[in-house]
PDB file of C-alpha atoms in Angstrom:
ATOM      1  CA  LEU A1302     119.704 107.468  98.456  1.00  0.00           C
ATOM      2  CA  HIS A1303     120.788 106.638 102.408  1.00  0.00           C
ATOM      3  CA  ILE A1304     117.424 106.785 104.920  1.00  0.00           C
ATOM      4  CA  SER A1305     118.369 107.133 108.770  1.00  0.00           C
ATOM      5  CA  MET A1306     116.409 104.043 110.417  1.00  0.00           C
ATOM      6  CA  SER A1307     114.583 106.374 112.415  1.00  0.00           C
ATOM      7  CA  TRP A1308     113.371 108.442 109.130  1.00  0.00           C
ATOM      8  CA  CYS A1309     111.804 105.065 108.204  1.00  0.00           C
ATOM      9  CA  LEU A1310     110.577 103.920 110.969  1.00  0.00           C
ATOM     10  CA  LEU A1311     108.587 106.791 111.446  1.00  0.00           C
ATOM     11  CA  SER A1312     107.708 107.844 108.174  1.00  0.00           C
ATOM     12  CA  VAL A1313     106.812 104.323 106.333  1.00  0.00           C
ATOM     13  CA  LEU A1314     104.098 101.823 106.731  1.00  0.00           C
ATOM     14  CA  THR A1315     104.559  98.641 105.231  1.00  0.00           C
ATOM     15  CA  ILE A1316     101.725  96.099 104.858  1.00  0.00           C
ATOM     16  CA  LEU A1317     102.560  92.574 104.530  1.00  0.00           C
ATOM     17  CA  LEU A1318     100.189  90.254 102.463  1.00  0.00           C
ATOM     18  CA  MET A1319     100.826  86.730 103.458  1.00  0.00           C
ATOM     19  CA  ALA A1320      99.491  83.693 101.367  1.00  0.00           C
ATOM     20  CA  TRP A1321     101.368  81.657 104.271  1.00  0.00           C
ATOM     21  CA  MET A1322     105.027  82.302 106.052  1.00  0.00           C
ATOM     22  CA  ALA A1323     108.074  79.974 106.096  1.00  0.00           C
ATOM     23  CA  SER A1324     110.176  80.097 109.052  1.00  0.00           C
ATOM     24  CA  SER A1325     113.005  83.222 108.893  1.00  0.00           C
ATOM     25  CA  SER A1326     116.803  83.436 108.259  1.00  0.00           C
ATOM     26  CA  SER A1327     118.786  86.246 108.224  1.00  0.00           C
ATOM     27  CA  SER A1328     119.805  87.795 105.790  1.00  0.00           C
ATOM     28  CA  SER A1329     122.701  90.150 104.694  1.00  0.00           C
ATOM     29  CA  LEU A1330     121.285  93.139 104.581  1.00  0.00           C
ATOM     30  CA  PRO A1331     121.535  97.053 105.225  1.00  0.00           C
ATOM     31  CA  PHE A1332     119.782  97.178 108.768  1.00  0.00           C
ATOM     32  CA  THR A1333     120.666  93.783 110.345  1.00  0.00           C
ATOM     33  CA  SER A1334     120.507  92.074 113.668  1.00  0.00           C
ATOM     34  CA  SER A1335     121.446  88.377 115.119  1.00  0.00           C
ATOM     35  CA  PRO A1336     119.528  84.940 113.272  1.00  0.00           C
ATOM     36  CA  SER A1337     118.439  84.036 116.763  1.00  0.00           C
ATOM     37  CA  SER A1338     114.682  85.443 116.511  1.00  0.00           C
ATOM     38  CA  PRO A1339     112.018  82.932 116.571  1.00  0.00           C
ATOM     39  CA  SER A1340     110.019  82.337 113.082  1.00  0.00           C
ATOM     40  CA  PHE A1341     106.797  85.427 112.360  1.00  0.00           C
ATOM     41  CA  SER A1342     103.963  82.144 112.884  1.00  0.00           C
ATOM     42  CA  SER A1343     105.186  82.476 116.540  1.00  0.00           C
ATOM     43  CA  SER A1344     103.248  84.789 119.045  1.00  0.00           C
ATOM     44  CA  THR A1345     106.426  86.323 119.674  1.00  0.00           C
ATOM     45  CA  TYR A1346     108.416  89.529 117.951  1.00  0.00           C
ATOM     46  CA  ASP A1347     110.808  88.678 114.734  1.00  0.00           C
ATOM     47  CA  GLU A1348     113.545  90.525 114.821  1.00  0.00           C
ATOM     48  CA  THR A1349     114.809  88.695 111.082  1.00  0.00           C
ATOM     49  CA  LEU A1350     111.305  89.758 109.515  1.00  0.00           C
ATOM     50  CA  SER A1351     110.862  93.392 111.155  1.00  0.00           C
ATOM     51  CA  LEU A1352     114.135  94.093 109.576  1.00  0.00           C
ATOM     52  CA  ARG A1353     112.997  92.304 106.066  1.00  0.00           C
ATOM     53  CA  LEU A1354     110.543  94.454 106.050  1.00  0.00           C
ATOM     54  CA  VAL A1355     112.299  97.434 107.221  1.00  0.00           C
ATOM     55  CA  ASN A1356     114.496  97.512 103.922  1.00  0.00           C
ATOM     56  CA  MET A1357     111.310  96.491 101.963  1.00  0.00           C
ATOM     57  CA  SER A1358     109.501  99.665 103.337  1.00  0.00           C
ATOM     58  CA  ALA A1359     112.997 102.091 103.063  1.00  0.00           C
ATOM     59  CA  ALA A1360     113.725 100.727  99.458  1.00  0.00           C
ATOM     60  CA  ALA A1361     110.183 102.639  98.744  1.00  0.00           C
ATOM     61  CA  PHE A1362     112.513 105.775  98.818  1.00  0.00           C
ATOM     62  CA  CYS A1363     115.102 104.691  95.709  1.00  0.00           C
ATOM     63  CA  GLY A1364     112.947 105.500  92.702  1.00  0.00           C
ATOM     64  CA  ILE A1365     111.344 103.334  89.977  1.00  0.00           C
ATOM     65  CA  PRO A1366     114.832 102.579  88.365  1.00  0.00           C
ATOM     66  CA  ALA A1367     116.212 101.061  91.147  1.00  0.00           C
ATOM     67  CA  LEU A1368     113.625  99.553  92.218  1.00  0.00           C
ATOM     68  CA  HIS A1369     112.695  97.818  88.736  1.00  0.00           C
ATOM     69  CA  ALA A1370     115.891  96.397  88.775  1.00  0.00           C
ATOM     70  CA  TRP A1371     115.888  95.672  92.542  1.00  0.00           C
ATOM     71  CA  SER A1372     119.087  97.316  93.104  1.00  0.00           C
ATOM     72  CA  CYS A1373     119.392  99.861  95.710  1.00  0.00           C
ATOM     73  CA  VAL A1374     121.224  99.724  98.919  1.00  0.00           C
ATOM     74  CA  TYR A1375     117.787  98.499 100.679  1.00  0.00           C
ATOM     75  CA  CYS A1376     117.365  95.571  97.918  1.00  0.00           C
ATOM     76  CA  PHE A1377     118.119  91.925  99.047  1.00  0.00           C
ATOM     77  CA  PRO A1378     118.058  88.668  97.475  1.00  0.00           C
ATOM     78  CA  GLY A1379     115.267  86.727  96.831  1.00  0.00           C
ATOM     79  CA  VAL A1380     112.668  89.470  96.349  1.00  0.00           C
ATOM     80  CA  SER A1381     110.910  90.042  92.831  1.00  0.00           C
ATOM     81  CA  PHE A1382     109.815  93.711  91.591  1.00  0.00           C
ATOM     82  CA  LEU A1383     105.848  93.161  90.935  1.00  0.00           C
ATOM     83  CA  GLY A1384     104.788  97.074  89.877  1.00  0.00           C
ATOM     84  CA  ALA A1385     104.389 100.267  91.392  1.00  0.00           C
ATOM     85  CA  PHE A1386     101.688 102.147  92.293  1.00  0.00           C
ATOM     86  CA  ASN A1387     101.472 106.727  92.418  1.00  0.00           C
ATOM     87  CA  ASN A1388      99.331 108.717  92.438  1.00  0.00           C
ATOM     88  CA  VAL A1389     100.824 112.088  91.600  1.00  0.00           C
ATOM     89  CA  SER A1390      98.045 114.710  92.806  1.00  0.00           C
ATOM     90  CA  GLU A1391      98.460 113.323  96.410  1.00  0.00           C
ATOM     91  CA  ASP A1392     102.323 112.513  95.985  1.00  0.00           C
ATOM     92  CA  THR A1393     101.727 109.231  96.953  1.00  0.00           C
ATOM     93  CA  PHE A1394     104.002 105.954  96.071  1.00  0.00           C
ATOM     94  CA  GLY A1395     104.496 102.668  96.691  1.00  0.00           C
ATOM     95  CA  TYR A1396     105.235  99.435  95.622  1.00  0.00           C
ATOM     96  CA  MET A1397     104.837  96.044  95.150  1.00  0.00           C
ATOM     97  CA  ALA A1398     107.091  93.093  95.229  1.00  0.00           C
ATOM     98  CA  TYR A1399     107.044  88.719  95.990  1.00  0.00           C
ATOM     99  CA  ASP A1400     109.193  88.290  98.526  1.00  0.00           C
ATOM    100  CA  SER A1401     110.590  84.168  98.041  1.00  0.00           C
ATOM    101  CA  HIS A1402     112.055  83.742 101.107  1.00  0.00           C
ATOM    102  CA  GLU A1403     108.952  84.524 103.054  1.00  0.00           C
ATOM    103  CA  ASP A1404     106.699  83.399 100.414  1.00  0.00           C
ATOM    104  CA  ALA A1405     105.015  86.764 100.645  1.00  0.00           C
ATOM    105  CA  ILE A1406     103.578  89.698  98.631  1.00  0.00           C
ATOM    106  CA  VAL A1407     104.652  92.712  99.979  1.00  0.00           C
ATOM    107  CA  LEU A1408     103.223  96.213  99.521  1.00  0.00           C
ATOM    108  CA  ALA A1409     105.591  98.935 100.751  1.00  0.00           C
ATOM    109  CA  PHE A1410     104.480 102.794 100.770  1.00  0.00           C
ATOM    110  CA  ARG A1411     106.774 105.389 100.883  1.00  0.00           C
ATOM    111  CA  GLY A1412     106.213 107.810 103.789  1.00  0.00           C
ATOM    112  CA  SER A1413     106.457 111.518 104.585  1.00  0.00           C
ATOM    113  CA  HIS A1414     109.732 113.178 102.333  1.00  0.00           C
ATOM    114  CA  GLY A1415     108.661 116.477 102.125  1.00  0.00           C
ATOM    115  CA  LEU A1416     107.887 119.521 104.840  1.00  0.00           C
ATOM    116  CA  LEU A1417     104.407 119.477 104.427  1.00  0.00           C
ATOM    117  CA  ASP A1418     103.932 116.170 104.973  1.00  0.00           C
ATOM    118  CA  TRP A1419     105.829 116.428 108.524  1.00  0.00           C
ATOM    119  CA  ILE A1420     103.651 119.502 108.651  1.00  0.00           C
ATOM    120  CA  ASP A1421     100.153 117.084 108.321  1.00  0.00           C
ATOM    121  CA  ASN A1422     101.711 114.520 110.614  1.00  0.00           C
ATOM    122  CA  LEU A1423     102.453 116.396 113.536  1.00  0.00           C
ATOM    123  CA  SER A1424      99.496 118.125 113.406  1.00  0.00           C
ATOM    124  CA  ALA A1425      96.486 116.447 115.134  1.00  0.00           C
ATOM    125  CA  ALA A1426      94.919 115.335 112.139  1.00  0.00           C
ATOM    126  CA  PRO A1427      92.069 112.879 112.956  1.00  0.00           C
ATOM    127  CA  MET A1428      91.986 109.477 112.679  1.00  0.00           C
ATOM    128  CA  VAL A1429      89.196 107.823 110.319  1.00  0.00           C
ATOM    129  CA  PRO A1430      87.920 103.950 110.747  1.00  0.00           C
ATOM    130  CA  TRP A1431      89.746 101.498 107.988  1.00  0.00           C
ATOM    131  CA  LEU A1432      87.232 101.072 105.305  1.00  0.00           C
ATOM    132  CA  ASP A1433      84.221  99.124 106.507  1.00  0.00           C
ATOM    133  CA  TYR A1434      86.340  97.909 110.023  1.00  0.00           C
ATOM    134  CA  LYS A1435      84.696 100.748 112.186  1.00  0.00           C
ATOM    135  CA  SER A1436      86.848  99.858 115.218  1.00  0.00           C
ATOM    136  CA  VAL A1437      90.492  99.945 113.611  1.00  0.00           C
ATOM    137  CA  TYR A1438      91.518 103.520 112.758  1.00  0.00           C
ATOM    138  CA  VAL A1439      93.763 105.017 110.525  1.00  0.00           C
ATOM    139  CA  HIS A1440      95.362 108.482 110.692  1.00  0.00           C
ATOM    140  CA  SER A1441      93.282 110.063 108.012  1.00  0.00           C
ATOM    141  CA  GLY A1442      96.439 111.381 105.826  1.00  0.00           C
ATOM    142  CA  PHE A1443      97.038 107.752 105.248  1.00  0.00           C
ATOM    143  CA  HIS A1444      93.921 106.588 104.778  1.00  0.00           C
ATOM    144  CA  LYS A1445      93.111 109.451 101.933  1.00  0.00           C
ATOM    145  CA  ALA A1446      96.794 108.386 100.229  1.00  0.00           C
ATOM    146  CA  TYR A1447      95.584 104.601 100.086  1.00  0.00           C
ATOM    147  CA  ILE A1448      91.910 105.196  98.964  1.00  0.00           C
ATOM    148  CA  SER A1449      93.628 107.679  96.024  1.00  0.00           C
ATOM    149  CA  LEU A1450      95.880 104.189  95.223  1.00  0.00           C
ATOM    150  CA  ARG A1451      93.442 101.077  96.023  1.00  0.00           C
ATOM    151  CA  PRO A1452      92.345 100.892  92.424  1.00  0.00           C
ATOM    152  CA  GLN A1453      96.137 100.319  91.183  1.00  0.00           C
ATOM    153  CA  ILE A1454      96.743  98.493  94.587  1.00  0.00           C
ATOM    154  CA  VAL A1455      93.773  95.636  93.824  1.00  0.00           C
ATOM    155  CA  SER A1456      94.740  95.496  90.248  1.00  0.00           C
ATOM    156  CA  GLN A1457      98.221  94.463  90.452  1.00  0.00           C
ATOM    157  CA  LEU A1458      97.457  92.513  93.335  1.00  0.00           C
ATOM    158  CA  LYS A1459      94.587  90.386  91.642  1.00  0.00           C
ATOM    159  CA  THR A1460      97.385  89.810  88.663  1.00  0.00           C
ATOM    160  CA  ALA A1461     100.252  89.080  91.492  1.00  0.00           C
ATOM    161  CA  ILE A1462      97.991  86.543  92.924  1.00  0.00           C
ATOM    162  CA  GLN A1463      97.457  84.995  89.906  1.00  0.00           C
ATOM    163  CA  LYS A1464     100.727  83.908  88.736  1.00  0.00           C
TER     164      LYS A1464
END
């Protein structure tokens, strides 16, 4: 499965939950850059980390067998697949992985992949408050998708943190 970088950037949201961050170094990823970017802990943009996350986002389109084996074109060394979460009725899918390079658990959600998803994206879907954070707003479609997956995500995250 080949996905253009623009497709991935437009259609995939990645949430990074970190225990703590280590310094980034370059990797041989399908989307690559120079290794001269600063560490994530600084207040500046970290291109290397961003590209790692773009690749992890793109991997959400690879399917469960490739993710379980961590073998698709966007997969790279140092990451362990922890589990997948999906809601067939909402056509929502994501996965959880541990990135040993960043010492972080990453949740990656498959983004828009069908005509109806894109029509919904292009409509002026209302923004809604994010959970209990009334000053933080997200697209109502993402909010609905996340809420449908939240029990699976919380369960898997608790298990991953205990390991």
